[in-house]
mmCIF file of N, CA and C in Angstrom:
data_model
loop_
_atom_site.group_PDB
_atom_site.id
_atom_site.type_symbol
_atom_site.label_atom_id
_atom_site.label_comp_id
_atom_site.label_asym_id
_atom_site.label_seq_id
_atom_site.Cartn_x
_atom_site.Cartn_y
_atom_site.Cartn_z
ATOM 1 N N UNK A 28 -17.370 12.143 10.593
ATOM 2 C CA UNK A 28 -16.238 12.139 9.696
ATOM 3 C C UNK A 28 -16.321 10.903 8.803
ATOM 4 N N UNK A 29 -16.134 11.077 7.525
ATOM 5 C CA UNK A 29 -16.179 9.966 6.575
ATOM 6 C C UNK A 29 -14.946 9.085 6.732
ATOM 7 N N UNK A 30 -15.175 7.772 6.640
ATOM 8 C CA UNK A 30 -14.072 6.819 6.761
ATOM 9 C C UNK A 30 -13.342 6.702 5.430
ATOM 10 N N UNK A 31 -12.043 6.717 5.478
ATOM 11 C CA UNK A 31 -11.225 6.541 4.280
ATOM 12 C C UNK A 31 -11.146 5.041 4.001
ATOM 13 N N UNK A 32 -11.483 4.613 2.785
ATOM 14 C CA UNK A 32 -11.415 3.178 2.470
ATOM 15 C C UNK A 32 -9.998 2.629 2.642
ATOM 16 N N UNK A 33 -9.923 1.382 3.076
ATOM 17 C CA UNK A 33 -8.619 0.734 3.264
ATOM 18 C C UNK A 33 -7.835 0.692 1.961
ATOM 19 N N UNK A 34 -8.521 0.582 0.837
ATOM 20 C CA UNK A 34 -7.839 0.570 -0.462
ATOM 21 C C UNK A 34 -7.054 1.858 -0.670
ATOM 22 N N UNK A 35 -7.629 2.974 -0.270
ATOM 23 C CA UNK A 35 -6.966 4.275 -0.420
ATOM 24 C C UNK A 35 -5.791 4.382 0.551
ATOM 25 N N UNK A 36 -5.980 3.894 1.770
ATOM 26 C CA UNK A 36 -4.902 3.926 2.771
ATOM 27 C C UNK A 36 -3.711 3.094 2.286
ATOM 28 N N UNK A 37 -3.984 1.889 1.797
ATOM 29 C CA UNK A 37 -2.904 0.999 1.350
ATOM 30 C C UNK A 37 -2.182 1.576 0.133
ATOM 31 N N UNK A 38 -2.934 2.004 -0.865
ATOM 32 C CA UNK A 38 -2.304 2.574 -2.061
ATOM 33 C C UNK A 38 -1.531 3.839 -1.705
ATOM 34 N N UNK A 39 -2.121 4.653 -0.846
ATOM 35 C CA UNK A 39 -1.438 5.870 -0.410
ATOM 36 C C UNK A 39 -0.159 5.578 0.354
ATOM 37 N N UNK A 40 -0.163 4.495 1.127
ATOM 38 C CA UNK A 40 1.044 4.113 1.863
ATOM 39 C C UNK A 40 2.173 3.698 0.945
ATOM 40 N N UNK A 41 1.836 2.956 -0.103
ATOM 41 C CA UNK A 41 2.862 2.529 -1.064
ATOM 42 C C UNK A 41 3.421 3.725 -1.837
ATOM 43 N N UNK A 42 2.538 4.515 -2.408
ATOM 44 C CA UNK A 42 2.981 5.673 -3.195
ATOM 45 C C UNK A 42 3.613 6.728 -2.288
ATOM 46 N N UNK A 43 2.966 6.994 -1.151
ATOM 47 C CA UNK A 43 3.484 8.006 -0.228
ATOM 48 C C UNK A 43 4.822 7.620 0.371
ATOM 49 N N UNK A 44 4.969 6.353 0.728
ATOM 50 C CA UNK A 44 6.245 5.898 1.288
ATOM 51 C C UNK A 44 7.377 6.067 0.299
ATOM 52 N N UNK A 45 7.105 5.707 -0.953
ATOM 53 C CA UNK A 45 8.135 5.880 -1.976
ATOM 54 C C UNK A 45 8.431 7.368 -2.190
ATOM 55 N N UNK A 46 7.383 8.167 -2.280
ATOM 56 C CA UNK A 46 7.575 9.600 -2.505
ATOM 57 C C UNK A 46 8.374 10.257 -1.391
ATOM 58 N N UNK A 47 8.040 9.938 -0.159
ATOM 59 C CA UNK A 47 8.770 10.510 0.981
ATOM 60 C C UNK A 47 10.232 10.083 0.941
ATOM 61 N N UNK A 48 10.473 8.806 0.694
ATOM 62 C CA UNK A 48 11.860 8.321 0.630
ATOM 63 C C UNK A 48 12.635 9.006 -0.492
ATOM 64 N N UNK A 49 11.991 9.159 -1.617
ATOM 65 C CA UNK A 49 12.676 9.766 -2.767
ATOM 66 C C UNK A 49 12.962 11.254 -2.556
ATOM 67 N N UNK A 50 11.946 11.985 -2.076
ATOM 68 C CA UNK A 50 12.103 13.437 -1.967
ATOM 69 C C UNK A 50 12.932 13.880 -0.766
ATOM 70 N N UNK A 51 12.918 13.094 0.313
ATOM 71 C CA UNK A 51 13.726 13.463 1.482
ATOM 72 C C UNK A 51 15.108 12.824 1.437
ATOM 73 N N UNK A 52 15.275 11.824 0.554
ATOM 74 C CA UNK A 52 16.515 11.045 0.469
ATOM 75 C C UNK A 52 16.787 10.282 1.773
ATOM 76 N N UNK A 53 15.705 9.977 2.501
ATOM 77 C CA UNK A 53 15.798 9.210 3.740
ATOM 78 C C UNK A 53 14.863 8.002 3.617
ATOM 79 N N UNK A 54 15.459 6.857 3.278
ATOM 80 C CA UNK A 54 14.667 5.651 3.059
ATOM 81 C C UNK A 54 13.917 5.228 4.321
ATOM 82 N N UNK A 55 14.525 5.473 5.480
ATOM 83 C CA UNK A 55 13.874 5.085 6.727
ATOM 84 C C UNK A 55 12.574 5.866 6.943
ATOM 85 N N UNK A 56 12.554 7.118 6.561
ATOM 86 C CA UNK A 56 11.354 7.934 6.700
ATOM 87 C C UNK A 56 10.250 7.414 5.776
ATOM 88 N N UNK A 57 10.619 7.033 4.572
ATOM 89 C CA UNK A 57 9.660 6.405 3.669
ATOM 90 C C UNK A 57 9.143 5.099 4.241
ATOM 91 N N UNK A 58 10.012 4.356 4.898
ATOM 92 C CA UNK A 58 9.608 3.101 5.539
ATOM 93 C C UNK A 58 8.607 3.310 6.659
ATOM 94 N N UNK A 59 8.763 4.409 7.382
ATOM 95 C CA UNK A 59 7.802 4.735 8.444
ATOM 96 C C UNK A 59 6.425 4.996 7.842
ATOM 97 N N UNK A 60 6.385 5.749 6.754
ATOM 98 C CA UNK A 60 5.110 6.017 6.076
ATOM 99 C C UNK A 60 4.502 4.713 5.579
ATOM 100 N N UNK A 61 5.305 3.890 4.937
ATOM 101 C CA UNK A 61 4.851 2.599 4.403
ATOM 102 C C UNK A 61 4.294 1.714 5.519
ATOM 103 N N UNK A 62 5.021 1.598 6.617
ATOM 104 C CA UNK A 62 4.603 0.730 7.720
ATOM 105 C C UNK A 62 3.365 1.265 8.432
ATOM 106 N N UNK A 63 3.299 2.565 8.633
ATOM 107 C CA UNK A 63 2.150 3.157 9.323
ATOM 108 C C UNK A 63 0.869 2.962 8.515
ATOM 109 N N UNK A 64 0.948 3.233 7.230
ATOM 110 C CA UNK A 64 -0.231 3.043 6.372
ATOM 111 C C UNK A 64 -0.599 1.570 6.288
ATOM 112 N N UNK A 65 0.387 0.697 6.199
ATOM 113 C CA UNK A 65 0.121 -0.735 6.149
ATOM 114 C C UNK A 65 -0.566 -1.235 7.410
ATOM 115 N N UNK A 66 -0.132 -0.747 8.560
ATOM 116 C CA UNK A 66 -0.757 -1.145 9.824
ATOM 117 C C UNK A 66 -2.189 -0.629 9.912
ATOM 118 N N UNK A 67 -2.406 0.601 9.476
ATOM 119 C CA UNK A 67 -3.758 1.168 9.495
ATOM 120 C C UNK A 67 -4.686 0.399 8.555
ATOM 121 N N UNK A 68 -4.194 0.078 7.369
ATOM 122 C CA UNK A 68 -5.002 -0.682 6.414
ATOM 123 C C UNK A 68 -5.293 -2.076 6.969
ATOM 124 N N UNK A 69 -4.309 -2.706 7.591
ATOM 125 C CA UNK A 69 -4.500 -4.050 8.141
ATOM 126 C C UNK A 69 -5.581 -4.060 9.217
ATOM 127 N N UNK A 70 -5.625 -3.028 10.040
ATOM 128 C CA UNK A 70 -6.679 -2.944 11.057
ATOM 129 C C UNK A 70 -8.053 -2.859 10.410
ATOM 130 N N UNK A 71 -8.159 -2.041 9.369
ATOM 131 C CA UNK A 71 -9.435 -1.931 8.661
ATOM 132 C C UNK A 71 -9.799 -3.253 7.989
ATOM 133 N N UNK A 72 -8.835 -3.899 7.368
ATOM 134 C CA UNK A 72 -9.096 -5.184 6.721
ATOM 135 C C UNK A 72 -9.608 -6.208 7.722
ATOM 136 N N UNK A 73 -8.996 -6.233 8.898
ATOM 137 C CA UNK A 73 -9.405 -7.192 9.925
ATOM 138 C C UNK A 73 -10.842 -6.907 10.384
ATOM 139 N N UNK A 74 -11.176 -5.647 10.576
ATOM 140 C CA UNK A 74 -12.534 -5.287 10.997
ATOM 141 C C UNK A 74 -13.567 -5.606 9.910
ATOM 142 N N UNK A 75 -13.212 -5.348 8.672
ATOM 143 C CA UNK A 75 -14.170 -5.477 7.575
ATOM 144 C C UNK A 75 -14.293 -6.896 7.030
ATOM 145 N N UNK A 76 -13.196 -7.643 7.019
ATOM 146 C CA UNK A 76 -13.213 -8.939 6.332
ATOM 147 C C UNK A 76 -12.679 -10.105 7.166
ATOM 148 N N UNK A 77 -12.188 -9.849 8.366
ATOM 149 C CA UNK A 77 -11.686 -10.926 9.208
ATOM 150 C C UNK A 77 -10.176 -11.103 9.142
ATOM 151 N N UNK A 78 -9.688 -11.944 10.026
ATOM 152 C CA UNK A 78 -8.249 -12.134 10.178
ATOM 153 C C UNK A 78 -7.550 -12.767 8.996
ATOM 154 N N UNK A 79 -8.161 -13.794 8.398
ATOM 155 C CA UNK A 79 -7.521 -14.462 7.252
ATOM 156 C C UNK A 79 -7.389 -13.516 6.067
ATOM 157 N N UNK A 80 -8.444 -12.774 5.799
ATOM 158 C CA UNK A 80 -8.396 -11.814 4.688
ATOM 159 C C UNK A 80 -7.383 -10.716 4.976
ATOM 160 N N UNK A 81 -7.343 -10.254 6.216
ATOM 161 C CA UNK A 81 -6.377 -9.213 6.586
ATOM 162 C C UNK A 81 -4.947 -9.724 6.412
ATOM 163 N N UNK A 82 -4.723 -10.968 6.804
ATOM 164 C CA UNK A 82 -3.395 -11.556 6.631
ATOM 165 C C UNK A 82 -3.005 -11.650 5.163
ATOM 166 N N UNK A 83 -3.938 -12.098 4.344
ATOM 167 C CA UNK A 83 -3.652 -12.227 2.906
ATOM 168 C C UNK A 83 -3.401 -10.864 2.268
ATOM 169 N N UNK A 84 -4.187 -9.871 2.645
ATOM 170 C CA UNK A 84 -3.989 -8.531 2.080
ATOM 171 C C UNK A 84 -2.693 -7.898 2.581
ATOM 172 N N UNK A 85 -2.316 -8.193 3.806
ATOM 173 C CA UNK A 85 -1.041 -7.682 4.322
ATOM 174 C C UNK A 85 0.130 -8.306 3.564
ATOM 175 N N UNK A 86 0.031 -9.598 3.292
ATOM 176 C CA UNK A 86 1.062 -10.266 2.480
ATOM 177 C C UNK A 86 1.118 -9.632 1.091
ATOM 178 N N UNK A 87 -0.039 -9.335 0.516
ATOM 179 C CA UNK A 87 -0.078 -8.691 -0.803
ATOM 180 C C UNK A 87 0.566 -7.305 -0.747
ATOM 181 N N UNK A 88 0.332 -6.568 0.334
ATOM 182 C CA UNK A 88 0.913 -5.233 0.509
ATOM 183 C C UNK A 88 2.444 -5.312 0.541
ATOM 184 N N UNK A 89 2.963 -6.223 1.338
ATOM 185 C CA UNK A 89 4.421 -6.385 1.446
ATOM 186 C C UNK A 89 5.001 -6.907 0.133
ATOM 187 N N UNK A 90 4.308 -7.849 -0.506
ATOM 188 C CA UNK A 90 4.775 -8.376 -1.791
ATOM 189 C C UNK A 90 4.771 -7.288 -2.864
ATOM 190 N N UNK A 91 3.786 -6.407 -2.822
ATOM 191 C CA UNK A 91 3.735 -5.305 -3.786
ATOM 192 C C UNK A 91 4.936 -4.386 -3.601
ATOM 193 N N UNK A 92 5.254 -4.087 -2.360
ATOM 194 C CA UNK A 92 6.424 -3.250 -2.084
ATOM 195 C C UNK A 92 7.692 -3.929 -2.610
ATOM 196 N N UNK A 93 7.871 -5.201 -2.287
ATOM 197 C CA UNK A 93 9.058 -5.923 -2.741
ATOM 198 C C UNK A 93 9.072 -6.058 -4.259
ATOM 199 N N UNK A 94 7.929 -6.347 -4.843
ATOM 200 C CA UNK A 94 7.852 -6.529 -6.283
ATOM 201 C C UNK A 94 8.029 -5.259 -7.083
ATOM 202 N N UNK A 95 7.807 -4.119 -6.439
ATOM 203 C CA UNK A 95 7.971 -2.850 -7.161
ATOM 204 C C UNK A 95 9.431 -2.599 -7.533
ATOM 205 N N UNK A 96 10.349 -3.158 -6.786
ATOM 206 C CA UNK A 96 11.772 -2.915 -7.065
ATOM 207 C C UNK A 96 12.213 -3.517 -8.402
ATOM 208 N N UNK A 97 12.013 -4.811 -8.622
ATOM 209 C CA UNK A 97 12.409 -5.342 -9.935
ATOM 210 C C UNK A 97 11.535 -4.797 -11.069
ATOM 211 N N UNK A 98 10.272 -4.524 -10.778
ATOM 212 C CA UNK A 98 9.398 -3.951 -11.796
ATOM 213 C C UNK A 98 9.888 -2.565 -12.217
ATOM 214 N N UNK A 99 10.401 -1.807 -11.271
ATOM 215 C CA UNK A 99 10.902 -0.453 -11.569
ATOM 216 C C UNK A 99 12.065 -0.490 -12.558
ATOM 217 N N UNK A 100 12.839 -1.547 -12.538
ATOM 218 C CA UNK A 100 13.953 -1.661 -13.483
ATOM 219 C C UNK A 100 13.457 -1.849 -14.914
ATOM 220 N N UNK A 101 12.236 -2.358 -15.055
ATOM 221 C CA UNK A 101 11.678 -2.596 -16.383
ATOM 222 C C UNK A 101 10.836 -1.434 -16.902
ATOM 223 N N UNK A 102 10.042 -0.816 -15.999
ATOM 224 C CA UNK A 102 9.098 0.208 -16.459
ATOM 225 C C UNK A 102 9.346 1.596 -15.873
ATOM 226 N N UNK A 103 10.243 1.705 -14.919
ATOM 227 C CA UNK A 103 10.493 2.978 -14.253
ATOM 228 C C UNK A 103 9.889 2.966 -12.854
ATOM 229 N N UNK A 104 10.421 3.827 -12.000
ATOM 230 C CA UNK A 104 10.037 3.810 -10.588
ATOM 231 C C UNK A 104 8.577 4.209 -10.361
ATOM 232 N N UNK A 105 8.179 5.355 -10.875
ATOM 233 C CA UNK A 105 6.814 5.811 -10.631
ATOM 234 C C UNK A 105 5.771 4.914 -11.277
ATOM 235 N N UNK A 106 5.944 4.489 -12.521
ATOM 236 C CA UNK A 106 4.954 3.558 -13.084
ATOM 237 C C UNK A 106 4.853 2.262 -12.269
ATOM 238 N N UNK A 107 5.975 1.779 -11.778
ATOM 239 C CA UNK A 107 5.960 0.566 -10.958
ATOM 240 C C UNK A 107 5.172 0.794 -9.670
ATOM 241 N N UNK A 108 5.408 1.927 -9.017
ATOM 242 C CA UNK A 108 4.705 2.216 -7.764
ATOM 243 C C UNK A 108 3.211 2.362 -7.994
ATOM 244 N N UNK A 109 2.833 3.090 -9.036
ATOM 245 C CA UNK A 109 1.406 3.253 -9.308
ATOM 246 C C UNK A 109 0.763 1.921 -9.694
ATOM 247 N N UNK A 110 1.501 1.088 -10.393
ATOM 248 C CA UNK A 110 0.972 -0.218 -10.777
ATOM 249 C C UNK A 110 0.721 -1.120 -9.586
ATOM 250 N N UNK A 111 1.705 -1.229 -8.703
ATOM 251 C CA UNK A 111 1.519 -2.106 -7.541
ATOM 252 C C UNK A 111 0.509 -1.509 -6.568
ATOM 253 N N UNK A 112 0.483 -0.189 -6.444
ATOM 254 C CA UNK A 112 -0.504 0.447 -5.561
ATOM 255 C C UNK A 112 -1.918 0.200 -6.076
ATOM 256 N N UNK A 113 -2.096 0.299 -7.377
ATOM 257 C CA UNK A 113 -3.403 0.027 -7.961
ATOM 258 C C UNK A 113 -3.829 -1.412 -7.771
ATOM 259 N N UNK A 114 -2.896 -2.325 -7.888
ATOM 260 C CA UNK A 114 -3.190 -3.740 -7.693
ATOM 261 C C UNK A 114 -3.631 -4.020 -6.256
ATOM 262 N N UNK A 115 -2.909 -3.444 -5.299
ATOM 263 C CA UNK A 115 -3.267 -3.628 -3.889
ATOM 264 C C UNK A 115 -4.612 -2.969 -3.598
ATOM 265 N N UNK A 116 -4.843 -1.796 -4.159
ATOM 266 C CA UNK A 116 -6.117 -1.117 -3.940
ATOM 267 C C UNK A 116 -7.276 -1.949 -4.486
ATOM 268 N N UNK A 117 -7.110 -2.510 -5.656
ATOM 269 C CA UNK A 117 -8.153 -3.341 -6.249
ATOM 270 C C UNK A 117 -8.421 -4.579 -5.392
ATOM 271 N N UNK A 118 -7.358 -5.220 -4.927
ATOM 272 C CA UNK A 118 -7.522 -6.395 -4.062
ATOM 273 C C UNK A 118 -8.223 -6.009 -2.762
ATOM 274 N N UNK A 119 -7.841 -4.887 -2.184
ATOM 275 C CA UNK A 119 -8.462 -4.418 -0.950
ATOM 276 C C UNK A 119 -9.947 -4.157 -1.154
ATOM 277 N N UNK A 120 -10.276 -3.502 -2.238
ATOM 278 C CA UNK A 120 -11.690 -3.218 -2.514
ATOM 279 C C UNK A 120 -12.467 -4.521 -2.689
ATOM 280 N N UNK A 121 -11.899 -5.449 -3.451
ATOM 281 C CA UNK A 121 -12.604 -6.698 -3.748
ATOM 282 C C UNK A 121 -12.816 -7.540 -2.491
ATOM 283 N N UNK A 122 -11.841 -7.557 -1.606
ATOM 284 C CA UNK A 122 -11.911 -8.438 -0.441
ATOM 285 C C UNK A 122 -12.583 -7.770 0.768
ATOM 286 N N UNK A 123 -12.331 -6.476 0.961
ATOM 287 C CA UNK A 123 -12.793 -5.841 2.208
ATOM 288 C C UNK A 123 -13.696 -4.620 2.000
ATOM 289 N N UNK A 124 -13.295 -3.688 1.193
ATOM 290 C CA UNK A 124 -13.998 -2.402 1.146
ATOM 291 C C UNK A 124 -15.406 -2.484 0.564
ATOM 292 N N UNK A 125 -15.620 -3.330 -0.395
ATOM 293 C CA UNK A 125 -16.958 -3.368 -0.999
ATOM 294 C C UNK A 125 -17.996 -3.930 -0.045
ATOM 295 N N UNK A 126 -17.552 -4.589 0.997
ATOM 296 C CA UNK A 126 -18.453 -5.117 2.020
ATOM 297 C C UNK A 126 -18.934 -4.026 2.985
ATOM 298 N N UNK A 127 -18.115 -2.996 3.129
ATOM 299 C CA UNK A 127 -18.407 -1.950 4.125
ATOM 300 C C UNK A 127 -19.529 -1.034 3.680
#
């Protein structure tokens, strides 16, 4: 079975968590998706790039989620989510995935 890159897992968690929360109208369910994907990505980051890199990428993941809220007020919800997801995916690829 082919391994899914951590960049895809992290970006999917951000976009998927928002989508689930929006479409089900249950923010907690979106949070479960966000947290599950974040934990899975963090495990991959730790295996691929070590603990310090995994910690930094996890901070970036959480900061992207938090930063998407004020950004959404300026550019809209979906553009904000895709923007922060792309940023996290790029960081993940640069720090961890390209090594694999």
